[in-house]
Amino acid sequence: MKTKFSLFILVFSLLLIPWSIGDYGDTVTAKKIDDETIGYYQINTCKISFSEVVFKNINNEADIKYNINSYSDINCFGKITGLDFIDNKYVVSVGTNILINLLLQSTLWFSVILFIKNTDRERVNGIKPLTYFLIPLIFTFQFIGEGDFYGKTSKNFSNTLSTENYFILCLFIIFLLVTIFTDQIFLGRTRYLINYIPFIFLFIGTFDSVNLNIYLIIFSILGFENLLNGRVETKYIISYSIVSIIWILNHESRRVLFDVDKIRGFINSSQTYESIIFWIIVIFFFVIGLYYFIKDNLVHIEIEKLTNNFLISGAIVSLAGLAGARFSLMNTLNYYFFGQNKLGMKTLDSIAGNTWRGYSASAESIGEFYFYGLLFFIIVYFNKNLRFHRYHILSVILILYGAFKANNVASLVSFVLLVSLFITYKKQISTKKIIISLLLTLLGVGIFYVSEMNYQYSSEKLLLEAYKNNDSYIEDQLFEKYVEESNFLMLKNNYNFSSSVKVFSNLYIADRNIPFAPNIVGVISFVSEIINRTEKWGIFLAKYNPSYLDVFFGYGPMQFADYYEGGKLKQVEGLVLPHSSFLDVIIFTGFLGVLILIFLLIKNLYSQRINEAFFLFIFLIINFIKSDSILYISSITLFIFTSILYSNNKVNIYE
C-alpha cells in the first residue's frame, strides 16, 4: 500500500511540478486572460508557469485555447511563451523542449508501468553491456540523419559531431536512462504486461516534438537482446541484410523533409543515408522484440483481465476524445501526457467523410480498435462464460459511441459478418462450411454492387481518378476532354504520367478486347469502388513512380519521402496516405515484401485449424486492406499479437 501511494505521489509530481515552476523571484504573476492582458503576456514571456495561468483562469468564460510550443528554450519549459487572439479565441502558447520532453515523458510512462506487479524480482540476467552502449548510440544517430526535422522542432538542436556538442551528449544519456528503465522496470513485468496490450491505444507513447515512440525504443532493445541471444535464425539475418544493402545502394540521398504529421514517431521524415540506415536497423530490432515479447508471454495471458482491459481502454479512449473536444486544456494534456501523434479533435463536429477521430490520429485505426475490442469481448463472453459486470455496460456504450462517431463502415460490416460466422462456428458447423459461408457472403455483396452499379464505368474509374489528379488536368482542356471520353490510348500516348499509371493504362487497354476474361485493372477498380477507395487509390497511382528496382524491393522500411516526391499532382491538401496497408507495404518493401506477406498469411490460414482467434485475425486483414493502420505502432502491435495468438496451437487462451 505504501509503495502504491509513493507511486501516486511520483506520477502526480511528474504531472504537476514541471509545469508549476515560474520566476517566483520576480513580481510577474498570472492574470486573467482578456483583451487587456494580451500585451502583458507577450512582454513577460517565459516567466509565468503554465499551471499558474490555468488556475488563475479556471472560471474565465473566455474561449481559451492552450497550444504546445515545442520550439522553445530549455528555460521556457512549462512556462507561457505567448498569448494571441486568433479567430475569436485566446491562444496561449506553452513552452516545451526536446530534451526535457524525452526525459519527462519516458519517466512518466515507466512510472505508470511500476503500478503493475513485478513478477520477476529474482531475474539475474539483465540487459547485456553491448545493448547499453549500442541502443543509445543508434537512437542518438537518428537525430543526425533527420536533422532537418529536428532543426524545425527544437531551438537548441545541433547535430554537429563534436565533444563540445552537449545536446548530442544529453541525448545519449537520456536514451541510456531509457535502456536502464527498460531493463529494471519493463523486463521484470513482461508476463503481466501482455494483459495490458489494449492500453497501447491510450498510452500512445509518441514524444512531443520528437519523431520517436517509446514502444519503438523498448521493443528495439528487446529485439537486439534476442538477436544477441541467438534466437533469430541466420537465414533471416542474411536475407534482411541483402535486401538492406539493396535499399541503401538504390537510395538517393537528398535534403527532403517529409511532413510526418499524424504518423509521427513511426516513419522516416528525411531522405538521407543516415536516416534510412537508422530505420532499416530499428524496424528489424522492433519486429523481433515485439514478436518474442508476445510469443514468450502468451502462456501468461489472463483472458478475463485482457478482455476487461479491451473494454476499459476503449471506453477511456472514447471518453478522453469527448473531454478533449469539449475542453482545450484537456486536449493539450492528452496530447502531451499520453503521447499522441497528433492533437485530438477540438470539436465534436465530423470532418470529411463524416468521420470523427476523437482522441486518435486516425478515425480508421481507432474504429478498428473499437470493433476489435467488442468482437474480442463477444468471443470470450460466449466461450468462457465471462462474468458480466455493470461497468461492462458503460464501457460498451462509450465504445459504441466512439465507433459511431468514427464512422468506419468497413469495421462495422466486418464486425457483424464475423460475429455471425463465430455463432456459426460455436454451433460446430464444419470449417469447410464456415469458409464457404464467408466466400458466399462476399460474393453476395459483389453481386449486389454489380446490380447497383455500372460495371463499365466502375472498372474505369480508378484510372480516371489517377488521370484527374495529374497536374495537367486543371490546365489542359484537351486533356480534360480525353478524360471525360475515357480515351485512354490518347492519354497514354500524349501525356506524362507516373510509371504505375502507365503500367495500369497498358494493362487496361491491352486486355479490353479479350472476351469473357475480366480485366485485372477493371477488377481492382471495381473493388476499390465497392469499398470506397477509388479516389485514394487513384491518387496513389498518380504519385507512385518507382523504378524497376523500387517496384521489386521498395524504398525501404518507413520510407515515404521517395513516394511523395514521385508523380506530380494537382494541388492536394494535407497528408494523403495510400489508405491501404498493403499499398504501404508495396512502398516500403516492394512486391517482394507483399508476396512474402501474402504467402505468410495464406500459410497461416491454411495450416491452422479455425479457433476463436481466427475471427479476430480475419477482421484485421479485411480492415487493413482499406486502411493505413500498419503505420501506427498501436495497430501493428495488435495485428502481430492477433497473428501469433491465432497461429500458436500450443496455447489456447480461450479454453
XYZ file of C-alpha atoms in Angstrom:
655
model
C 0.000 0.000 0.000
C 2.851 2.366 0.870
C 4.532 1.535 -2.432
C 1.385 2.360 -4.433
C 0.975 5.623 -2.525
C 4.588 6.553 -3.274
C 3.997 5.828 -6.961
C 0.908 8.050 -6.957
C 2.993 10.841 -5.457
C 5.689 10.293 -8.105
C 3.245 10.371 -11.015
C 1.406 13.373 -9.583
C 4.716 15.209 -9.210
C 5.642 14.472 -12.823
C 2.235 15.711 -13.926
C 2.312 18.970 -11.968
C 5.725 20.185 -10.777
C 7.463 20.720 -14.175
C 4.553 22.959 -15.205
C 4.485 24.957 -11.976
C 7.966 26.460 -11.933
C 7.858 30.155 -12.739
C 10.143 33.065 -11.948
C 8.846 33.447 -8.415
C 11.581 35.915 -7.511
C 10.023 38.320 -9.980
C 6.889 40.404 -9.489
C 5.355 38.946 -12.644
C 2.292 36.816 -11.850
C -0.553 35.282 -13.826
C -3.520 37.491 -14.697
C -6.979 36.854 -16.019
C -6.824 36.443 -19.787
C -8.720 39.115 -21.705
C -8.080 41.818 -24.301
C -6.235 43.999 -21.797
C -3.715 41.333 -20.729
C -2.592 40.173 -24.196
C 0.249 42.683 -24.205
C 1.166 41.752 -20.630
C 1.670 38.101 -21.530
C 3.500 38.962 -24.751
C 6.011 41.090 -22.859
C 6.519 38.682 -19.961
C 7.301 35.502 -21.894
C 8.996 32.536 -20.174
C 8.252 33.931 -16.712
C 4.765 32.689 -15.773
C 4.135 28.984 -15.192
C 1.503 27.082 -17.128
C -0.297 25.807 -14.010
C -0.460 29.306 -12.533
C -2.247 30.583 -15.646
C -4.639 27.613 -15.656
C -5.657 28.096 -12.008
C -5.973 31.853 -12.469
C -8.352 31.405 -15.402
C -10.280 28.369 -14.226
C -13.521 30.384 -14.069
C -12.745 32.548 -17.082
C -15.675 32.425 -19.517
C -13.487 33.490 -22.449
C -12.701 30.938 -25.172
C -9.123 29.955 -24.294
C -7.051 27.517 -26.335
C -3.795 26.071 -24.976
C -1.138 25.271 -27.531
C 2.183 23.413 -27.118
C 5.171 25.429 -28.365
C 7.938 22.849 -28.712
C 10.343 25.307 -30.334
C 11.349 26.863 -27.003
C 14.491 27.339 -24.999
C 15.027 24.852 -22.190
C 14.469 27.669 -19.654
C 10.977 28.211 -21.056
C 9.737 24.694 -20.383
C 6.346 24.707 -18.672
C 6.017 28.478 -18.973
C 3.881 30.769 -21.086
C 5.696 31.794 -24.279
C 2.955 33.973 -25.723
C -0.716 34.944 -25.926
C -2.584 35.839 -29.122
C -6.183 36.493 -30.113
C -6.958 34.388 -33.210
C -10.402 33.558 -34.658
C -12.170 34.880 -31.555
C -10.041 32.670 -29.294
C -7.250 33.440 -26.880
C -4.368 31.170 -27.874
C -1.947 30.505 -25.006
C 1.414 29.055 -26.034
C 3.117 26.761 -23.519
C 6.829 26.112 -23.906
C 8.316 22.620 -24.126
C 11.804 21.431 -25.005
C 13.005 18.354 -26.848
C 15.455 17.174 -24.167
C 13.044 17.632 -21.266
C 10.274 16.003 -23.317
C 12.329 12.854 -23.806
C 13.303 12.690 -20.142
C 9.981 13.699 -18.583
C 7.628 11.701 -20.810
C 9.678 8.493 -20.678
C 9.966 8.776 -16.879
C 6.210 9.303 -16.607
C 5.334 6.288 -18.769
C 7.762 3.974 -16.979
C 6.324 5.224 -13.670
C 2.885 4.066 -14.825
C 4.348 0.619 -15.595
C 5.570 0.475 -11.988
C 1.933 0.096 -10.889
C 1.975 -3.363 -12.477
C 3.257 -6.060 -10.156
C 6.863 -7.153 -10.637
C 6.705 -10.886 -11.307
C 10.399 -11.458 -11.912
C 12.158 -9.961 -8.906
C 14.797 -12.671 -8.921
C 15.807 -12.163 -12.539
C 19.598 -12.402 -12.724
C 20.381 -11.933 -16.410
C 19.762 -8.319 -17.284
C 20.458 -6.455 -20.490
C 23.928 -7.049 -21.887
C 26.572 -4.280 -21.700
C 26.707 -4.056 -25.511
C 22.993 -3.167 -25.564
C 23.560 -0.404 -23.020
C 26.044 1.192 -25.397
C 24.682 0.392 -28.863
C 20.969 1.180 -28.438
C 21.512 4.739 -27.083
C 24.074 5.271 -29.857
C 21.626 4.155 -32.571
C 18.787 6.388 -31.343
C 21.140 9.342 -30.938
C 22.242 8.652 -34.520
C 18.665 9.305 -35.692
C 19.000 12.984 -34.762
C 21.938 13.261 -37.140
C 20.075 11.612 -40.010
C 16.852 13.588 -39.516
C 18.479 16.923 -38.790
C 16.053 18.894 -40.966
C 13.102 17.656 -38.909
C 14.695 18.399 -35.544
C 16.005 21.755 -36.704
C 12.369 22.838 -37.065
C 11.182 21.397 -33.745
C 13.999 22.317 -31.348
C 15.611 25.681 -30.732
C 18.708 24.140 -29.155
C 19.184 21.413 -31.746
C 22.658 20.731 -33.085
C 23.799 17.552 -34.821
C 27.445 18.549 -35.131
C 29.705 15.672 -34.161
C 31.871 17.363 -31.578
C 32.878 16.808 -27.949
C 31.523 20.298 -27.291
C 28.041 19.420 -28.571
C 26.279 18.889 -25.239
C 22.927 18.445 -26.977
C 24.058 15.168 -28.570
C 25.697 14.100 -25.309
C 22.455 14.751 -23.394
C 20.522 12.704 -25.953
C 22.845 9.740 -25.462
C 22.468 9.955 -21.672
C 18.647 10.129 -21.914
C 18.497 7.076 -24.200
C 20.845 5.306 -21.805
C 18.361 6.044 -18.996
C 15.502 4.667 -21.134
C 17.541 1.487 -21.642
C 18.066 1.240 -17.873
C 14.335 1.773 -17.276
C 13.548 -0.976 -19.787
C 15.925 -3.349 -18.013
C 14.874 -2.552 -14.453
C 11.157 -1.828 -14.896
C 9.784 -3.319 -18.128
C 11.562 -6.690 -18.334
C 10.543 -7.741 -14.843
C 6.865 -7.254 -15.666
C 6.518 -8.727 -19.164
C 4.342 -11.667 -18.086
C 1.773 -9.215 -16.703
C 2.221 -6.522 -19.345
C 0.911 -8.882 -22.027
C -2.536 -8.403 -20.457
C -2.288 -4.626 -20.848
C -1.693 -4.540 -24.611
C -5.064 -2.765 -25.195
C -3.766 0.282 -23.312
C -1.265 0.938 -26.090
C -4.188 2.737 -27.772
C -4.449 5.026 -24.736
C -0.767 5.486 -23.875
C 0.286 6.028 -27.477
C 3.827 6.903 -26.419
C 5.000 9.378 -29.086
C 7.346 12.024 -27.703
C 6.392 15.669 -28.192
C 8.483 17.320 -30.950
C 10.391 14.041 -31.487
C 9.977 11.554 -34.333
C 10.211 8.612 -31.932
C 7.877 6.432 -29.915
C 8.612 4.864 -26.525
C 7.473 1.405 -27.724
C 9.823 1.644 -30.696
C 12.706 2.075 -28.276
C 11.588 -0.595 -25.780
C 10.962 -3.321 -28.349
C 14.144 -2.416 -30.238
C 16.031 -3.087 -27.004
C 14.241 -6.428 -26.614
C 14.877 -7.261 -30.271
C 18.597 -6.591 -30.032
C 18.783 -8.723 -26.888
C 17.053 -11.614 -28.669
C 19.463 -11.179 -31.574
C 22.455 -11.391 -29.213
C 20.924 -14.472 -27.575
C 20.862 -16.283 -30.918
C 17.078 -16.558 -31.180
C 16.933 -15.199 -34.732
C 17.753 -17.722 -37.443
C 20.774 -16.926 -39.596
C 18.801 -17.212 -42.846
C 16.548 -14.314 -41.782
C 19.506 -12.146 -40.788
C 21.299 -12.801 -44.095
C 18.161 -12.244 -46.198
C 17.332 -8.961 -44.471
C 20.955 -7.814 -44.746
C 20.989 -8.439 -48.515
C 17.755 -6.516 -49.055
C 19.040 -3.729 -46.773
C 22.147 -3.341 -48.912
C 19.917 -3.036 -52.000
C 17.817 -0.360 -50.252
C 20.905 1.641 -49.324
C 22.635 1.324 -52.726
C 19.408 2.220 -54.541
C 18.776 5.161 -52.236
C 19.386 8.717 -53.428
C 20.292 10.959 -50.512
C 18.540 14.336 -50.767
C 17.603 17.198 -48.465
C 13.893 16.422 -48.475
C 11.747 16.955 -45.403
C 8.656 14.743 -45.334
C 5.843 16.108 -43.157
C 5.186 13.087 -40.910
C 2.119 14.780 -39.378
C -0.194 12.187 -37.778
C 2.171 9.244 -38.373
C 4.990 10.889 -36.429
C 7.056 8.537 -34.300
C 6.992 5.579 -36.693
C 8.047 6.971 -40.083
C 11.185 8.448 -41.648
C 10.983 12.232 -42.017
C 14.088 12.578 -44.197
C 15.836 11.135 -47.202
C 19.416 10.912 -46.004
C 21.605 7.817 -45.898
C 21.838 8.152 -42.120
C 18.048 8.209 -41.653
C 17.302 5.222 -43.892
C 20.072 3.182 -42.205
C 18.547 4.062 -38.830
C 15.062 2.881 -39.819
C 16.371 -0.275 -41.501
C 18.128 -1.290 -38.280
C 15.473 -0.181 -35.804
C 12.487 -1.739 -37.608
C 14.345 -5.074 -37.696
C 15.010 -4.893 -33.949
C 11.467 -3.665 -33.229
C 9.724 -6.527 -35.052
C 11.962 -9.137 -33.405
C 11.433 -7.627 -29.952
C 7.661 -7.331 -30.318
C 7.382 -10.855 -31.746
C 9.239 -12.534 -28.881
C 7.595 -10.344 -26.234
C 4.192 -11.621 -27.348
C 5.200 -15.204 -28.118
C 7.094 -15.721 -24.837
C 4.219 -14.396 -22.738
C 1.171 -15.988 -24.366
C 1.049 -18.568 -21.583
C 0.690 -15.747 -19.039
C -2.439 -14.252 -20.600
C -5.341 -13.951 -18.178
C -8.239 -13.954 -20.591
C -10.745 -12.231 -18.309
C -8.302 -9.442 -17.425
C -7.313 -8.982 -21.077
C -10.955 -8.795 -22.144
C -11.788 -6.272 -19.443
C -8.780 -4.199 -20.467
C -10.013 -4.067 -24.066
C -13.323 -2.660 -22.816
C -11.789 -0.284 -20.269
C -9.160 1.037 -22.667
C -11.709 1.544 -25.459
C -14.089 3.336 -23.086
C -11.362 5.651 -21.746
C -10.136 6.452 -25.267
C -13.680 7.378 -26.295
C -14.190 9.428 -23.124
C -10.817 11.169 -23.499
C -11.769 12.135 -27.050
C -15.020 13.657 -25.803
C -13.266 15.525 -22.979
C -10.581 16.809 -25.336
C -13.174 18.062 -27.802
C -15.029 19.865 -25.025
C -12.066 21.342 -23.126
C -8.969 22.766 -24.829
C -6.892 22.253 -21.687
C -7.765 18.548 -21.606
C -6.920 18.249 -25.301
C -3.449 19.667 -24.655
C -2.870 17.459 -21.607
C -3.980 14.379 -23.566
C -1.509 15.200 -26.283
C 1.491 15.592 -24.014
C 0.954 13.089 -21.200
C -0.371 10.235 -23.336
C 1.998 10.840 -26.245
C -0.485 11.387 -29.065
C 0.861 11.510 -32.618
C -1.419 14.439 -33.283
C -3.622 16.689 -31.171
C -7.100 15.224 -30.717
C -10.240 16.641 -32.301
C -11.110 20.087 -30.980
C -14.856 19.782 -31.540
C -17.487 17.064 -31.829
C -18.099 18.026 -35.456
C -17.253 15.387 -38.045
C -14.773 16.068 -40.826
C -14.602 14.945 -44.463
C -16.368 11.660 -44.982
C -18.394 12.166 -41.779
C -15.605 10.724 -39.634
C -14.541 11.856 -36.186
C -11.202 10.528 -34.969
C -11.584 11.942 -31.449
C -8.584 11.019 -29.302
C -6.807 9.099 -32.062
C -4.789 10.362 -35.020
C -6.777 8.110 -37.372
C -10.525 7.516 -37.486
C -9.947 4.253 -39.372
C -7.437 2.904 -36.873
C -9.496 3.761 -33.807
C -12.677 2.434 -35.421
C -10.923 -0.886 -35.973
C -9.814 -0.945 -32.334
C -13.332 -0.266 -31.033
C -14.905 -3.088 -33.039
C -11.969 -5.432 -32.385
C -12.477 -4.941 -28.635
C -16.202 -5.639 -28.962
C -15.539 -8.748 -31.064
C -12.974 -9.951 -28.520
C -15.494 -9.397 -25.726
C -18.255 -11.317 -27.540
C -15.965 -14.254 -28.316
C -14.737 -14.536 -24.733
C -18.182 -13.961 -23.237
C -19.731 -16.855 -25.167
C -16.691 -19.104 -24.913
C -15.676 -18.647 -21.273
C -18.958 -17.728 -19.593
C -17.344 -14.426 -18.670
C -18.776 -12.723 -15.615
C -20.796 -9.713 -16.689
C -20.148 -6.584 -14.628
C -22.065 -3.337 -14.556
C -19.092 -1.373 -15.863
C -19.190 -3.582 -18.983
C -22.442 -1.871 -19.971
C -20.971 1.618 -19.582
C -17.798 0.587 -21.422
C -19.741 -0.892 -24.337
C -21.917 2.248 -24.590
C -18.851 4.523 -24.708
C -17.139 2.263 -27.255
C -20.238 2.182 -29.445
C -20.444 5.974 -29.302
C -16.788 6.283 -30.342
C -17.318 3.722 -33.110
C -20.424 5.575 -34.319
C -18.502 8.864 -34.479
C -15.529 7.227 -36.230
C -17.991 6.057 -38.916
C -15.783 3.164 -40.036
C -18.301 1.304 -42.172
C -15.826 -1.436 -43.138
C -15.187 -2.238 -39.485
C -18.907 -2.316 -38.721
C -19.742 -4.615 -41.655
C -16.825 -6.967 -40.993
C -17.714 -6.991 -37.285
C -21.320 -8.058 -37.994
C -20.146 -10.630 -40.537
C -17.589 -12.208 -38.206
C -19.930 -12.250 -35.222
C -22.364 -14.192 -37.422
C -19.620 -16.590 -38.514
C -18.485 -17.033 -34.908
C -22.017 -18.041 -33.887
C -21.988 -20.496 -36.779
C -18.655 -21.829 -35.527
C -19.991 -22.250 -32.000
C -22.789 -24.417 -33.396
C -19.983 -26.759 -34.505
C -20.570 -26.385 -38.195
C -17.581 -27.672 -40.171
C -14.616 -25.483 -41.104
C -15.350 -26.004 -44.795
C -18.897 -24.693 -44.390
C -17.674 -21.636 -42.470
C -15.204 -20.734 -45.227
C -17.860 -21.361 -47.886
C -20.260 -19.110 -45.947
C -17.636 -16.351 -45.841
C -16.962 -16.633 -49.581
C -20.663 -16.732 -50.443
C -21.262 -13.657 -48.309
C -18.511 -11.754 -50.086
C -19.830 -12.974 -53.439
C -23.306 -11.817 -52.479
C -22.000 -8.372 -51.630
C -20.230 -8.264 -55.005
C -23.376 -9.307 -56.895
C -25.396 -6.666 -55.034
C -22.969 -3.950 -56.052
C -22.859 -5.218 -59.632
C -26.630 -4.847 -59.800
C -26.493 -1.369 -58.288
C -23.537 -0.013 -60.247
C -22.441 0.438 -63.831
C -19.605 -2.085 -64.125
C -18.106 -0.453 -67.229
C -17.834 2.904 -65.501
C -16.674 1.372 -62.209
C -13.947 -0.630 -63.946
C -12.527 2.570 -65.460
C -12.957 4.899 -62.516
C -9.663 4.085 -60.772
C -7.649 5.072 -63.855
C -9.826 8.137 -64.385
C -9.099 9.266 -60.816
C -5.379 8.803 -61.443
C -5.622 10.941 -64.598
C -7.675 13.621 -62.846
C -5.030 14.010 -60.158
C -2.339 14.706 -62.734
C -1.220 18.350 -62.735
C -2.210 18.668 -66.428
C -5.889 18.127 -65.676
C -6.587 21.657 -64.462
C -4.616 23.404 -67.228
C -5.125 21.425 -70.436
C -8.631 21.377 -71.944
C -7.722 18.627 -74.418
C -6.501 16.516 -71.503
C -9.815 17.020 -69.729
C -11.662 16.076 -72.933
C -9.765 12.776 -73.182
C -10.534 12.013 -69.550
C -14.231 12.711 -69.976
C -14.296 10.442 -73.057
C -12.237 7.729 -71.315
C -9.818 7.915 -74.246
C -7.032 6.003 -72.527
C -4.984 5.480 -75.680
C -4.623 9.204 -76.406
C -3.895 9.941 -72.767
C -1.201 7.289 -72.611
C 0.469 8.365 -75.842
C 0.401 12.133 -75.365
C 0.920 12.851 -71.662
C 3.447 12.061 -68.985
C 2.263 10.013 -66.035
C 3.835 8.084 -63.200
C 5.195 4.653 -64.093
C 2.359 2.931 -62.203
C -0.306 4.818 -64.201
C 1.453 3.849 -67.427
C 1.516 0.174 -66.442
C -2.154 0.178 -65.427
C -3.101 2.000 -68.655
C -1.255 -0.564 -70.790
C -2.864 -3.453 -68.919
C -6.323 -1.974 -69.287
C -6.003 -1.159 -72.991
C -4.291 -4.427 -73.919
C -6.922 -6.670 -72.311
C -10.077 -4.760 -73.181
C -10.987 -6.888 -76.188
C -10.370 -10.334 -74.682
C -13.829 -11.917 -74.463
C -15.114 -13.358 -71.187
C -11.842 -12.554 -69.369
C -12.141 -9.954 -66.576
C -9.569 -7.211 -66.881
C -7.305 -7.150 -63.830
C -7.308 -3.340 -63.726
C -11.081 -3.308 -64.107
C -11.491 -5.769 -61.244
C -9.232 -3.724 -58.948
C -11.107 -0.562 -59.907
C -14.469 -2.227 -59.278
C -13.359 -3.486 -55.853
C -11.979 -0.055 -54.952
C -15.373 1.442 -55.813
C -17.188 -1.063 -53.600
C -15.004 -0.267 -50.578
C -14.944 3.487 -51.302
C -11.216 3.708 -52.034
C -11.216 4.746 -55.706
C -10.210 8.359 -55.091
C -7.440 7.483 -52.594
C -6.028 4.651 -54.689
C -6.226 6.827 -57.794
C -4.038 9.397 -56.040
C -1.675 6.576 -55.068
C -1.292 5.536 -58.717
C -0.733 9.150 -59.748
C 2.018 9.569 -57.143
C 3.691 6.142 -57.167
C 6.512 6.494 -59.701
C 9.047 3.772 -58.863
C 11.987 2.414 -60.801
C 12.094 -1.294 -61.645
C 14.244 -1.952 -58.589
C 11.845 0.030 -56.382
C 8.896 -1.991 -57.680
C 10.514 -5.230 -56.599
C 12.271 -4.198 -53.363
C 10.540 -0.954 -52.336
C 12.084 2.243 -50.990
C 12.939 0.857 -47.557
C 11.098 0.490 -44.227
C 9.064 3.518 -43.135
C 10.388 5.476 -46.142
C 7.663 7.723 -47.583
C 9.750 10.629 -48.898
C 10.566 8.922 -52.231
C 6.907 8.090 -52.771
C 5.827 11.677 -52.108
C 8.477 13.002 -54.480
C 7.149 10.721 -57.251
C 4.413 11.663 -59.720
C 3.473 15.323 -59.939
C -0.095 16.035 -58.890
C -2.503 18.884 -58.911
C -2.783 20.521 -55.504
C -3.940 18.061 -52.852
C -4.271 19.395 -49.321
C -2.870 17.629 -46.259
C -1.136 14.306 -45.809
C -2.691 11.952 -48.371
C -1.820 8.362 -47.498
C -2.456 5.324 -49.753
C -5.284 4.139 -47.468
C -4.262 0.512 -47.670
C -1.708 -1.257 -45.520
C -0.896 -3.492 -48.481
C -0.048 -0.425 -50.586
C 2.089 0.838 -47.695
C 3.955 -2.475 -47.767
C 4.476 -2.060 -51.527
C 6.027 1.362 -50.920
C 8.331 0.061 -48.186
C 9.288 -3.421 -49.401
C 8.015 -3.633 -52.984
C 6.136 -6.551 -54.471
C 8.686 -8.920 -52.949
C 7.507 -7.873 -49.485
C 3.843 -8.098 -50.472
C 4.290 -11.582 -51.935
C 6.064 -12.734 -48.779
C 3.303 -11.186 -46.640
C 0.529 -12.830 -48.701
C 2.376 -16.159 -48.577
C 2.677 -15.968 -44.797
C -0.990 -15.012 -44.392
C -2.184 -17.854 -46.622
C 0.198 -20.304 -44.950
C -1.062 -19.218 -41.545
C -4.705 -19.613 -42.584
C -4.152 -22.918 -44.390
C -2.016 -24.623 -41.752
C -4.052 -23.689 -38.665
C -7.371 -25.037 -37.570
C -10.108 -22.489 -37.064
C -10.160 -21.252 -33.496
C -11.540 -18.201 -31.744
C -8.581 -16.011 -32.739
C -9.277 -16.801 -36.414
C -12.204 -14.376 -36.424
C -10.076 -11.589 -34.915
C -7.325 -12.291 -37.449
C -9.710 -12.138 -40.422
C -11.275 -8.954 -39.037
C -7.906 -7.170 -39.080
C -6.935 -8.472 -42.526
C -10.194 -7.205 -44.031
C -9.776 -3.782 -42.453
C -6.065 -3.415 -43.183
C -6.827 -3.768 -46.897
C -8.522 -0.357 -46.839
C -6.679 1.451 -44.030
C -3.165 2.679 -43.241
C -3.213 1.092 -39.789
C 0.168 -0.534 -40.353
C 1.658 2.964 -39.964
C 0.627 3.171 -36.289
C 2.548 1.274 -33.612
C -0.634 0.518 -31.667
C -2.350 -1.085 -34.672
C 0.658 -3.066 -35.894
C 1.145 -4.351 -32.337
C -2.476 -5.525 -32.282
C -2.034 -7.236 -35.648
C 1.130 -9.106 -34.633
C -0.475 -10.056 -31.306
C -3.537 -11.479 -33.092
C -1.457 -13.282 -35.703
C 0.656 -15.018 -33.034
C -2.434 -15.766 -30.969
C -4.060 -17.468 -33.949
C -1.012 -19.371 -35.185
C 0.149 -20.733 -31.824
C -1.629 -24.058 -31.402
C 0.199 -24.848 -28.160
C -1.527 -22.040 -26.288
C -5.277 -21.519 -26.474
C -6.233 -18.721 -24.108
C -9.942 -19.310 -24.791
C -10.088 -22.782 -23.262
